Amino acid sequence: MKLAVIAFAALSSTMYSASAAEAWITQNSGTEVELRGLSVVSNKVAWASGARATILRTIDGEHWQSMQVAGADGLDFRDIHGFNAQHAIAMSAGPGALSRLYETSDGGASWKLLKTNEASTGFWDAISFVDGKQGMIFGDAVDGQFQVLLTSDGGQNWQERRHVGLTALANEGAFAASGTCLATYGSKHAWLVSGSAEQARVFASTDAGMSWSVATLPLAAAVASKGAFSVAFLDEKHGMVVGGDYKLPQLDRLNGARTEDGGKTWLPAPVSPQGFMSVIATVPGASSTYVAAGLAGSGISHDAGKTWQVLDKTPVNTVAFTNPQTGWAVGPKGLLMKFNYVSK
């Protein structure tokens, strides 16, 4: 769903206690466009993406190369998945054919168009790969059903058909804010979150996206700017959803929910700071840690979302980690920050 999504925030891990000044080091992105997609491959390799067909890459963890995807002028790359330093797939979001996938195998020197959304009323929101072969695209409803496309060959070919259990409510859609309204865990489990309709909902699959069950979330929806924006899972059972209203970022309403049964039932789980949250991320190597961020600021939980500590209020669009020592954040006007290790 197309949104005037604005800014998001910061991070830490179970090993750290840091102030805002200590938690981040600003790096030069080489661009001033809005950055929304982020994929951290290792402690040295990461990819980012954003508006005006912009892609960023680092191979040393310190210096970033900014590039544009040839033939993709004007596209807004909302999500990206890096497989290694040379290989990545980027997803643009937009109505119909403006939703596309591009692939590079030479570090961004050249890009190949892999897939264009063939549905004129479609709008892709996120991609996820569980390994080098198996991946998924999640998109807004076409003819009353959410789009889910599956690949088993690394994105070269996509299975596009109607999947059981993905019927959308009137006005229901997903939020292409940070590439995190879709989450996968292992080879079989996947979750999708939505908003804008009379209810905020989460869809869950235990068969690699072939069929889905749906549950209602305790987050407010009912208008186009409200609902669940992001989902993440620590394992097959323990997950977290965050959201709110991006037009009212400081509104003191419930902004999170957690599950302990794989997404069948959800408990209210207020996230600190209060207000709009657009992304929630796990930290590999820190088994019970979530980082949530949004226009209201950022917070961290060390106990699977039960309690939260405020981190800071730096506006960013998304965050991602590869381990408790390595993570980045990207945001408005080319903002790029690296997590700064600070021990207790």
PDB file of C-alpha atoms in Angstrom, residues 95-340:
ATOM      1  CA  PRO A  95       0.758   0.491  -8.621  1.00  0.00           C
ATOM      2  CA  GLY A  96       0.744  -2.356 -11.132  1.00  0.00           C
ATOM      3  CA  ALA A  97       3.863  -2.524 -13.294  1.00  0.00           C
ATOM      4  CA  LEU A  98       5.741  -0.137 -10.995  1.00  0.00           C
ATOM      5  CA  SER A  99       6.112  -3.113  -8.642  1.00  0.00           C
ATOM      6  CA  ARG A 100       9.161  -4.997  -9.951  1.00  0.00           C
ATOM      7  CA  LEU A 101      12.090  -7.210  -8.978  1.00  0.00           C
ATOM      8  CA  TYR A 102      15.652  -6.573 -10.158  1.00  0.00           C
ATOM      9  CA  GLU A 103      18.694  -8.786  -9.602  1.00  0.00           C
ATOM     10  CA  THR A 104      22.427  -8.147  -9.601  1.00  0.00           C
ATOM     11  CA  SER A 105      25.148 -10.800  -9.558  1.00  0.00           C
ATOM     12  CA  ASP A 106      28.127  -8.448  -9.928  1.00  0.00           C
ATOM     13  CA  GLY A 107      27.831  -6.168  -6.923  1.00  0.00           C
ATOM     14  CA  GLY A 108      25.445  -3.744  -8.596  1.00  0.00           C
ATOM     15  CA  ALA A 109      27.458  -3.065 -11.751  1.00  0.00           C
ATOM     16  CA  SER A 110      24.504  -4.394 -13.754  1.00  0.00           C
ATOM     17  CA  TRP A 111      20.898  -5.320 -12.989  1.00  0.00           C
ATOM     18  CA  LYS A 112      18.444  -7.734 -14.608  1.00  0.00           C
ATOM     19  CA  LEU A 113      14.667  -7.322 -14.495  1.00  0.00           C
ATOM     20  CA  LEU A 114      13.314 -10.530 -12.970  1.00  0.00           C
ATOM     21  CA  LYS A 115       9.608  -9.907 -12.527  1.00  0.00           C
ATOM     22  CA  THR A 116       6.950  -7.236 -13.061  1.00  0.00           C
ATOM     23  CA  ASN A 117       3.605  -7.241 -11.303  1.00  0.00           C
ATOM     24  CA  GLU A 118       1.158  -8.288 -13.991  1.00  0.00           C
ATOM     25  CA  ALA A 119      -1.909  -7.158 -12.015  1.00  0.00           C
ATOM     26  CA  SER A 120      -2.757  -3.549 -12.861  1.00  0.00           C
ATOM     27  CA  THR A 121      -4.467  -3.148  -9.485  1.00  0.00           C
ATOM     28  CA  GLY A 122      -1.650  -4.814  -7.555  1.00  0.00           C
ATOM     29  CA  PHE A 123       0.931  -3.238  -5.265  1.00  0.00           C
ATOM     30  CA  TRP A 124       3.874  -5.216  -3.831  1.00  0.00           C
ATOM     31  CA  ASP A 125       4.774  -4.532  -0.207  1.00  0.00           C
ATOM     32  CA  ALA A 126       7.664  -6.828   0.791  1.00  0.00           C
ATOM     33  CA  ILE A 127       9.923  -9.732  -0.131  1.00  0.00           C
ATOM     34  CA  SER A 128      11.594 -12.387   2.008  1.00  0.00           C
ATOM     35  CA  PHE A 129      14.048 -15.202   1.282  1.00  0.00           C
ATOM     36  CA  VAL A 130      14.636 -18.046   3.719  1.00  0.00           C
ATOM     37  CA  ASP A 131      17.736 -19.238   1.842  1.00  0.00           C
ATOM     38  CA  GLY A 132      19.345 -18.906  -1.571  1.00  0.00           C
ATOM     39  CA  LYS A 133      16.407 -20.561  -3.325  1.00  0.00           C
ATOM     40  CA  GLN A 134      13.112 -20.228  -1.451  1.00  0.00           C
ATOM     41  CA  GLY A 135      11.456 -16.800  -1.385  1.00  0.00           C
ATOM     42  CA  MET A 136       8.137 -14.956  -1.190  1.00  0.00           C
ATOM     43  CA  ILE A 137       6.548 -11.699  -2.390  1.00  0.00           C
ATOM     44  CA  PHE A 138       3.609 -10.175  -0.496  1.00  0.00           C
ATOM     45  CA  GLY A 139       1.297  -7.697  -2.196  1.00  0.00           C
ATOM     46  CA  ASP A 140      -2.004  -5.886  -1.726  1.00  0.00           C
ATOM     47  CA  ALA A 141      -5.250  -7.548  -2.707  1.00  0.00           C
ATOM     48  CA  VAL A 142      -6.092  -8.227  -6.359  1.00  0.00           C
ATOM     49  CA  ASP A 143      -9.706  -9.252  -7.017  1.00  0.00           C
ATOM     50  CA  GLY A 144     -10.283  -9.520  -3.280  1.00  0.00           C
ATOM     51  CA  GLN A 145      -7.275 -11.654  -2.381  1.00  0.00           C
ATOM     52  CA  PHE A 146      -3.810 -10.709  -1.186  1.00  0.00           C
ATOM     53  CA  GLN A 147      -1.013 -11.510  -3.608  1.00  0.00           C
ATOM     54  CA  VAL A 148       1.538 -14.098  -2.528  1.00  0.00           C
ATOM     55  CA  LEU A 149       4.130 -15.184  -5.083  1.00  0.00           C
ATOM     56  CA  LEU A 150       6.540 -18.036  -4.375  1.00  0.00           C
ATOM     57  CA  THR A 151       9.929 -18.979  -5.822  1.00  0.00           C
ATOM     58  CA  SER A 152      12.053 -22.084  -5.349  1.00  0.00           C
ATOM     59  CA  ASP A 153      14.920 -21.114  -7.678  1.00  0.00           C
ATOM     60  CA  GLY A 154      16.242 -17.934  -6.129  1.00  0.00           C
ATOM     61  CA  GLY A 155      13.737 -15.612  -7.800  1.00  0.00           C
ATOM     62  CA  GLN A 156      14.226 -16.620 -11.418  1.00  0.00           C
ATOM     63  CA  ASN A 157      10.668 -17.911 -11.651  1.00  0.00           C
ATOM     64  CA  TRP A 158       7.641 -17.169  -9.480  1.00  0.00           C
ATOM     65  CA  GLN A 159       4.502 -19.195  -8.796  1.00  0.00           C
ATOM     66  CA  GLU A 160       1.606 -16.760  -8.964  1.00  0.00           C
ATOM     67  CA  ARG A 161      -1.739 -18.309  -8.056  1.00  0.00           C
ATOM     68  CA  ARG A 162      -4.525 -17.908  -5.546  1.00  0.00           C
ATOM     69  CA  HIS A 163      -3.566 -19.234  -2.147  1.00  0.00           C
ATOM     70  CA  VAL A 164      -6.095 -20.586   0.345  1.00  0.00           C
ATOM     71  CA  GLY A 165      -6.996 -18.236   3.208  1.00  0.00           C
ATOM     72  CA  LEU A 166      -5.897 -14.855   1.830  1.00  0.00           C
ATOM     73  CA  THR A 167      -9.257 -13.185   1.230  1.00  0.00           C
ATOM     74  CA  ALA A 168      -9.044  -9.488   2.096  1.00  0.00           C
ATOM     75  CA  LEU A 169     -11.607  -7.390   3.926  1.00  0.00           C
ATOM     76  CA  ALA A 170     -12.990  -4.222   2.344  1.00  0.00           C
ATOM     77  CA  ASN A 171     -10.233  -1.589   2.200  1.00  0.00           C
ATOM     78  CA  GLU A 172      -7.697  -3.963   3.791  1.00  0.00           C
ATOM     79  CA  GLY A 173      -4.080  -3.555   2.735  1.00  0.00           C
ATOM     80  CA  ALA A 174      -0.487  -3.904   3.845  1.00  0.00           C
ATOM     81  CA  PHE A 175       2.021  -1.128   4.515  1.00  0.00           C
ATOM     82  CA  ALA A 176       5.119  -0.933   2.302  1.00  0.00           C
ATOM     83  CA  ALA A 177       6.938   1.100   4.920  1.00  0.00           C
ATOM     84  CA  SER A 178      10.043  -0.919   5.717  1.00  0.00           C
ATOM     85  CA  GLY A 179       9.846  -4.254   3.930  1.00  0.00           C
ATOM     86  CA  THR A 180       8.782  -5.957   7.162  1.00  0.00           C
ATOM     87  CA  CYS A 181       5.026  -6.578   6.838  1.00  0.00           C
ATOM     88  CA  LEU A 182       6.142 -10.083   5.771  1.00  0.00           C
ATOM     89  CA  ALA A 183       8.226 -12.387   7.976  1.00  0.00           C
ATOM     90  CA  THR A 184       9.508 -15.917   7.451  1.00  0.00           C
ATOM     91  CA  TYR A 185      11.081 -18.423   9.830  1.00  0.00           C
ATOM     92  CA  GLY A 186      12.678 -21.639   8.613  1.00  0.00           C
ATOM     93  CA  SER A 187      11.456 -23.221   5.404  1.00  0.00           C
ATOM     94  CA  LYS A 188       7.769 -23.580   6.320  1.00  0.00           C
ATOM     95  CA  HIS A 189       6.598 -20.682   8.478  1.00  0.00           C
ATOM     96  CA  ALA A 190       5.502 -17.249   7.239  1.00  0.00           C
ATOM     97  CA  TRP A 191       3.385 -14.364   8.533  1.00  0.00           C
ATOM     98  CA  LEU A 192       1.747 -11.336   6.890  1.00  0.00           C
ATOM     99  CA  VAL A 193       0.181  -8.310   8.617  1.00  0.00           C
ATOM    100  CA  SER A 194      -2.376  -5.779   7.450  1.00  0.00           C
ATOM    101  CA  GLY A 195      -4.426  -2.739   8.384  1.00  0.00           C
ATOM    102  CA  SER A 196      -6.722  -0.015   7.019  1.00  0.00           C
ATOM    103  CA  ALA A 197      -9.848  -2.192   7.291  1.00  0.00           C
ATOM    104  CA  GLU A 198     -12.259  -2.632  10.188  1.00  0.00           C
ATOM    105  CA  GLN A 199      -9.664  -4.896  11.828  1.00  0.00           C
ATOM    106  CA  ALA A 200      -5.904  -5.266  11.877  1.00  0.00           C
ATOM    107  CA  ARG A 201      -5.049  -8.859  11.046  1.00  0.00           C
ATOM    108  CA  VAL A 202      -2.210 -11.358  10.791  1.00  0.00           C
ATOM    109  CA  PHE A 203      -2.060 -14.270   8.343  1.00  0.00           C
ATOM    110  CA  ALA A 204       0.021 -17.341   9.197  1.00  0.00           C
ATOM    111  CA  SER A 205       1.271 -20.221   7.038  1.00  0.00           C
ATOM    112  CA  THR A 206       2.905 -23.460   8.182  1.00  0.00           C
ATOM    113  CA  ASP A 207       3.315 -24.956   4.695  1.00  0.00           C
ATOM    114  CA  ALA A 208       5.640 -22.470   2.988  1.00  0.00           C
ATOM    115  CA  GLY A 209       2.870 -20.145   1.874  1.00  0.00           C
ATOM    116  CA  MET A 210       0.536 -22.613   0.202  1.00  0.00           C
ATOM    117  CA  SER A 211      -2.306 -22.051   2.680  1.00  0.00           C
ATOM    118  CA  TRP A 212      -2.996 -19.488   5.394  1.00  0.00           C
ATOM    119  CA  SER A 213      -4.967 -19.017   8.597  1.00  0.00           C
ATOM    120  CA  VAL A 214      -5.970 -15.585   9.886  1.00  0.00           C
ATOM    121  CA  ALA A 215      -6.251 -14.002  13.321  1.00  0.00           C
ATOM    122  CA  THR A 216      -7.447 -10.604  14.503  1.00  0.00           C
ATOM    123  CA  LEU A 217      -4.942  -8.297  16.211  1.00  0.00           C
ATOM    124  CA  PRO A 218      -5.746  -5.998  19.137  1.00  0.00           C
ATOM    125  CA  LEU A 219      -4.348  -2.987  17.234  1.00  0.00           C
ATOM    126  CA  ALA A 220      -6.680  -0.256  16.012  1.00  0.00           C
ATOM    127  CA  ALA A 221      -7.380  -0.046  12.262  1.00  0.00           C
ATOM    128  CA  ALA A 222     -10.542   1.259  10.521  1.00  0.00           C
ATOM    129  CA  VAL A 223      -8.806   4.058   8.571  1.00  0.00           C
ATOM    130  CA  ALA A 224      -6.146   3.974   5.852  1.00  0.00           C
ATOM    131  CA  SER A 225      -3.300   5.111   8.124  1.00  0.00           C
ATOM    132  CA  LYS A 226      -3.866   2.598  10.952  1.00  0.00           C
ATOM    133  CA  GLY A 227      -3.062  -1.023  11.528  1.00  0.00           C
ATOM    134  CA  ALA A 228      -0.206  -3.508  11.820  1.00  0.00           C
ATOM    135  CA  PHE A 229       2.912  -2.368   9.974  1.00  0.00           C
ATOM    136  CA  SER A 230       5.568  -4.947  10.822  1.00  0.00           C
ATOM    137  CA  VAL A 231       5.956  -8.510  12.083  1.00  0.00           C
ATOM    138  CA  ALA A 232       8.930 -10.537  13.354  1.00  0.00           C
ATOM    139  CA  PHE A 233       9.334 -13.969  14.933  1.00  0.00           C
ATOM    140  CA  LEU A 234      12.026 -15.216  17.308  1.00  0.00           C
ATOM    141  CA  ASP A 235      11.128 -18.836  16.538  1.00  0.00           C
ATOM    142  CA  GLU A 236       8.121 -20.819  15.310  1.00  0.00           C
ATOM    143  CA  LYS A 237       5.979 -19.786  18.296  1.00  0.00           C
ATOM    144  CA  HIS A 238       7.107 -16.434  19.673  1.00  0.00           C
ATOM    145  CA  GLY A 239       6.325 -13.408  17.541  1.00  0.00           C
ATOM    146  CA  MET A 240       5.642  -9.690  17.733  1.00  0.00           C
ATOM    147  CA  VAL A 241       3.638  -7.197  15.682  1.00  0.00           C
ATOM    148  CA  VAL A 242       3.885  -3.404  15.845  1.00  0.00           C
ATOM    149  CA  GLY A 243       1.959  -0.570  14.250  1.00  0.00           C
ATOM    150  CA  GLY A 244      -0.273   2.363  15.019  1.00  0.00           C
ATOM    151  CA  ASP A 245      -1.286   5.428  13.040  1.00  0.00           C
ATOM    152  CA  TYR A 246       1.434   7.039  10.923  1.00  0.00           C
ATOM    153  CA  LYS A 247      -0.573  10.259  10.676  1.00  0.00           C
ATOM    154  CA  LEU A 248      -0.686  10.555  14.476  1.00  0.00           C
ATOM    155  CA  PRO A 249       2.790   9.348  15.484  1.00  0.00           C
ATOM    156  CA  GLN A 250       2.546  10.413  19.140  1.00  0.00           C
ATOM    157  CA  LEU A 251      -0.943   9.021  19.719  1.00  0.00           C
ATOM    158  CA  ASP A 252      -1.090   7.069  22.976  1.00  0.00           C
ATOM    159  CA  ARG A 253      -2.801   3.936  21.673  1.00  0.00           C
ATOM    160  CA  LEU A 254      -1.799   0.294  21.763  1.00  0.00           C
ATOM    161  CA  ASN A 255       1.128  -0.118  19.331  1.00  0.00           C
ATOM    162  CA  GLY A 256       2.176  -3.741  19.782  1.00  0.00           C
ATOM    163  CA  ALA A 257       1.005  -7.327  20.244  1.00  0.00           C
ATOM    164  CA  ARG A 258       2.792 -10.594  20.918  1.00  0.00           C
ATOM    165  CA  THR A 259       2.062 -14.281  20.423  1.00  0.00           C
ATOM    166  CA  GLU A 260       3.362 -17.457  22.014  1.00  0.00           C
ATOM    167  CA  ASP A 261       1.509 -19.928  19.801  1.00  0.00           C
ATOM    168  CA  GLY A 262       2.749 -19.111  16.312  1.00  0.00           C
ATOM    169  CA  GLY A 263       0.172 -16.406  15.659  1.00  0.00           C
ATOM    170  CA  LYS A 264      -3.082 -18.145  16.592  1.00  0.00           C
ATOM    171  CA  THR A 265      -3.737 -15.772  19.489  1.00  0.00           C
ATOM    172  CA  TRP A 266      -2.289 -12.345  20.306  1.00  0.00           C
ATOM    173  CA  LEU A 267      -1.818 -10.459  23.567  1.00  0.00           C
ATOM    174  CA  PRO A 268      -1.621  -6.659  23.849  1.00  0.00           C
ATOM    175  CA  ALA A 269       2.026  -5.643  24.275  1.00  0.00           C
ATOM    176  CA  PRO A 270       2.592  -1.877  24.496  1.00  0.00           C
ATOM    177  CA  VAL A 271       5.945  -0.812  23.082  1.00  0.00           C
ATOM    178  CA  SER A 272       8.011   2.013  24.546  1.00  0.00           C
ATOM    179  CA  PRO A 273       8.171   4.774  23.550  1.00  0.00           C
ATOM    180  CA  GLN A 274       4.439   5.130  23.000  1.00  0.00           C
ATOM    181  CA  GLY A 275       3.238   6.067  19.546  1.00  0.00           C
ATOM    182  CA  PHE A 276       3.616   4.864  15.979  1.00  0.00           C
ATOM    183  CA  MET A 277       5.993   1.959  15.291  1.00  0.00           C
ATOM    184  CA  SER A 278       6.761   0.929  11.705  1.00  0.00           C
ATOM    185  CA  VAL A 279       9.376  -1.772  12.112  1.00  0.00           C
ATOM    186  CA  ILE A 280      10.191  -4.546  14.514  1.00  0.00           C
ATOM    187  CA  ALA A 281      13.359  -6.606  14.109  1.00  0.00           C
ATOM    188  CA  THR A 282      14.976  -9.581  15.783  1.00  0.00           C
ATOM    189  CA  VAL A 283      18.690  -9.684  16.602  1.00  0.00           C
ATOM    190  CA  PRO A 284      20.342 -12.960  15.520  1.00  0.00           C
ATOM    191  CA  GLY A 285      22.345 -14.356  18.405  1.00  0.00           C
ATOM    192  CA  ALA A 286      20.181 -12.618  21.020  1.00  0.00           C
ATOM    193  CA  SER A 287      17.375 -15.125  21.478  1.00  0.00           C
ATOM    194  CA  SER A 288      14.765 -12.963  23.254  1.00  0.00           C
ATOM    195  CA  THR A 289      15.546  -9.546  21.798  1.00  0.00           C
ATOM    196  CA  TYR A 290      13.348  -7.304  19.654  1.00  0.00           C
ATOM    197  CA  VAL A 291      14.017  -3.768  18.472  1.00  0.00           C
ATOM    198  CA  ALA A 292      10.980  -1.677  17.523  1.00  0.00           C
ATOM    199  CA  ALA A 293      11.143   1.728  15.864  1.00  0.00           C
ATOM    200  CA  GLY A 294       8.944   4.389  14.328  1.00  0.00           C
ATOM    201  CA  LEU A 295       8.129   8.057  14.264  1.00  0.00           C
ATOM    202  CA  ALA A 296       7.690   7.997  18.030  1.00  0.00           C
ATOM    203  CA  GLY A 297      11.265   6.782  18.595  1.00  0.00           C
ATOM    204  CA  SER A 298      12.786   3.396  19.274  1.00  0.00           C
ATOM    205  CA  GLY A 299      12.813   0.797  21.990  1.00  0.00           C
ATOM    206  CA  ILE A 300      14.257  -2.578  22.863  1.00  0.00           C
ATOM    207  CA  SER A 301      12.881  -5.635  24.634  1.00  0.00           C
ATOM    208  CA  HIS A 302      15.077  -8.355  26.169  1.00  0.00           C
ATOM    209  CA  ASP A 303      12.179 -10.610  27.185  1.00  0.00           C
ATOM    210  CA  ALA A 304      10.341 -11.351  23.932  1.00  0.00           C
ATOM    211  CA  GLY A 305       8.267  -8.176  23.989  1.00  0.00           C
ATOM    212  CA  LYS A 306       6.917  -8.291  27.543  1.00  0.00           C
ATOM    213  CA  THR A 307       8.790  -5.200  28.754  1.00  0.00           C
ATOM    214  CA  TRP A 308      10.493  -2.382  26.857  1.00  0.00           C
ATOM    215  CA  GLN A 309      13.277   0.143  27.325  1.00  0.00           C
ATOM    216  CA  VAL A 310      13.313   3.421  25.406  1.00  0.00           C
ATOM    217  CA  LEU A 311      16.436   3.851  23.271  1.00  0.00           C
ATOM    218  CA  ASP A 312      16.214   7.201  21.454  1.00  0.00           C
ATOM    219  CA  LYS A 313      14.140   9.273  19.048  1.00  0.00           C
ATOM    220  CA  THR A 314      16.356   9.377  15.991  1.00  0.00           C
ATOM    221  CA  PRO A 315      14.026   9.151  12.963  1.00  0.00           C
ATOM    222  CA  VAL A 316      14.841   6.248  10.650  1.00  0.00           C
ATOM    223  CA  ASN A 317      12.806   4.025   8.328  1.00  0.00           C
ATOM    224  CA  THR A 318      14.079   0.558   9.121  1.00  0.00           C
ATOM    225  CA  VAL A 319      16.708  -1.400  11.033  1.00  0.00           C
ATOM    226  CA  ALA A 320      18.373  -4.790  10.555  1.00  0.00           C
ATOM    227  CA  PHE A 321      21.073  -6.904  12.245  1.00  0.00           C
ATOM    228  CA  THR A 322      23.233  -9.894  11.456  1.00  0.00           C
ATOM    229  CA  ASN A 323      24.414 -10.437  15.069  1.00  0.00           C
ATOM    230  CA  PRO A 324      24.343  -8.563  18.405  1.00  0.00           C
ATOM    231  CA  GLN A 325      27.368  -6.502  17.387  1.00  0.00           C
ATOM    232  CA  THR A 326      26.386  -5.563  13.833  1.00  0.00           C
ATOM    233  CA  GLY A 327      23.406  -3.632  12.552  1.00  0.00           C
ATOM    234  CA  TRP A 328      22.424  -0.579  10.541  1.00  0.00           C
ATOM    235  CA  ALA A 329      19.541   1.851  10.246  1.00  0.00           C
ATOM    236  CA  VAL A 330      18.438   3.885   7.225  1.00  0.00           C
ATOM    237  CA  GLY A 331      15.997   6.716   6.859  1.00  0.00           C
ATOM    238  CA  PRO A 332      15.020  10.072   5.402  1.00  0.00           C
ATOM    239  CA  LYS A 333      17.298  12.200   3.236  1.00  0.00           C
ATOM    240  CA  GLY A 334      19.869   9.441   2.852  1.00  0.00           C
ATOM    241  CA  LEU A 335      20.277   8.864   6.573  1.00  0.00           C
ATOM    242  CA  LEU A 336      22.556   5.906   7.302  1.00  0.00           C
ATOM    243  CA  MET A 337      23.736   4.836  10.749  1.00  0.00           C
ATOM    244  CA  LYS A 338      25.785   1.916  12.022  1.00  0.00           C
ATOM    245  CA  PHE A 339      25.254   0.362  15.415  1.00  0.00           C
ATOM    246  CA  ASN A 340      28.083   1.263  17.785  1.00  0.00           C
TER     247      ASN A 340
END
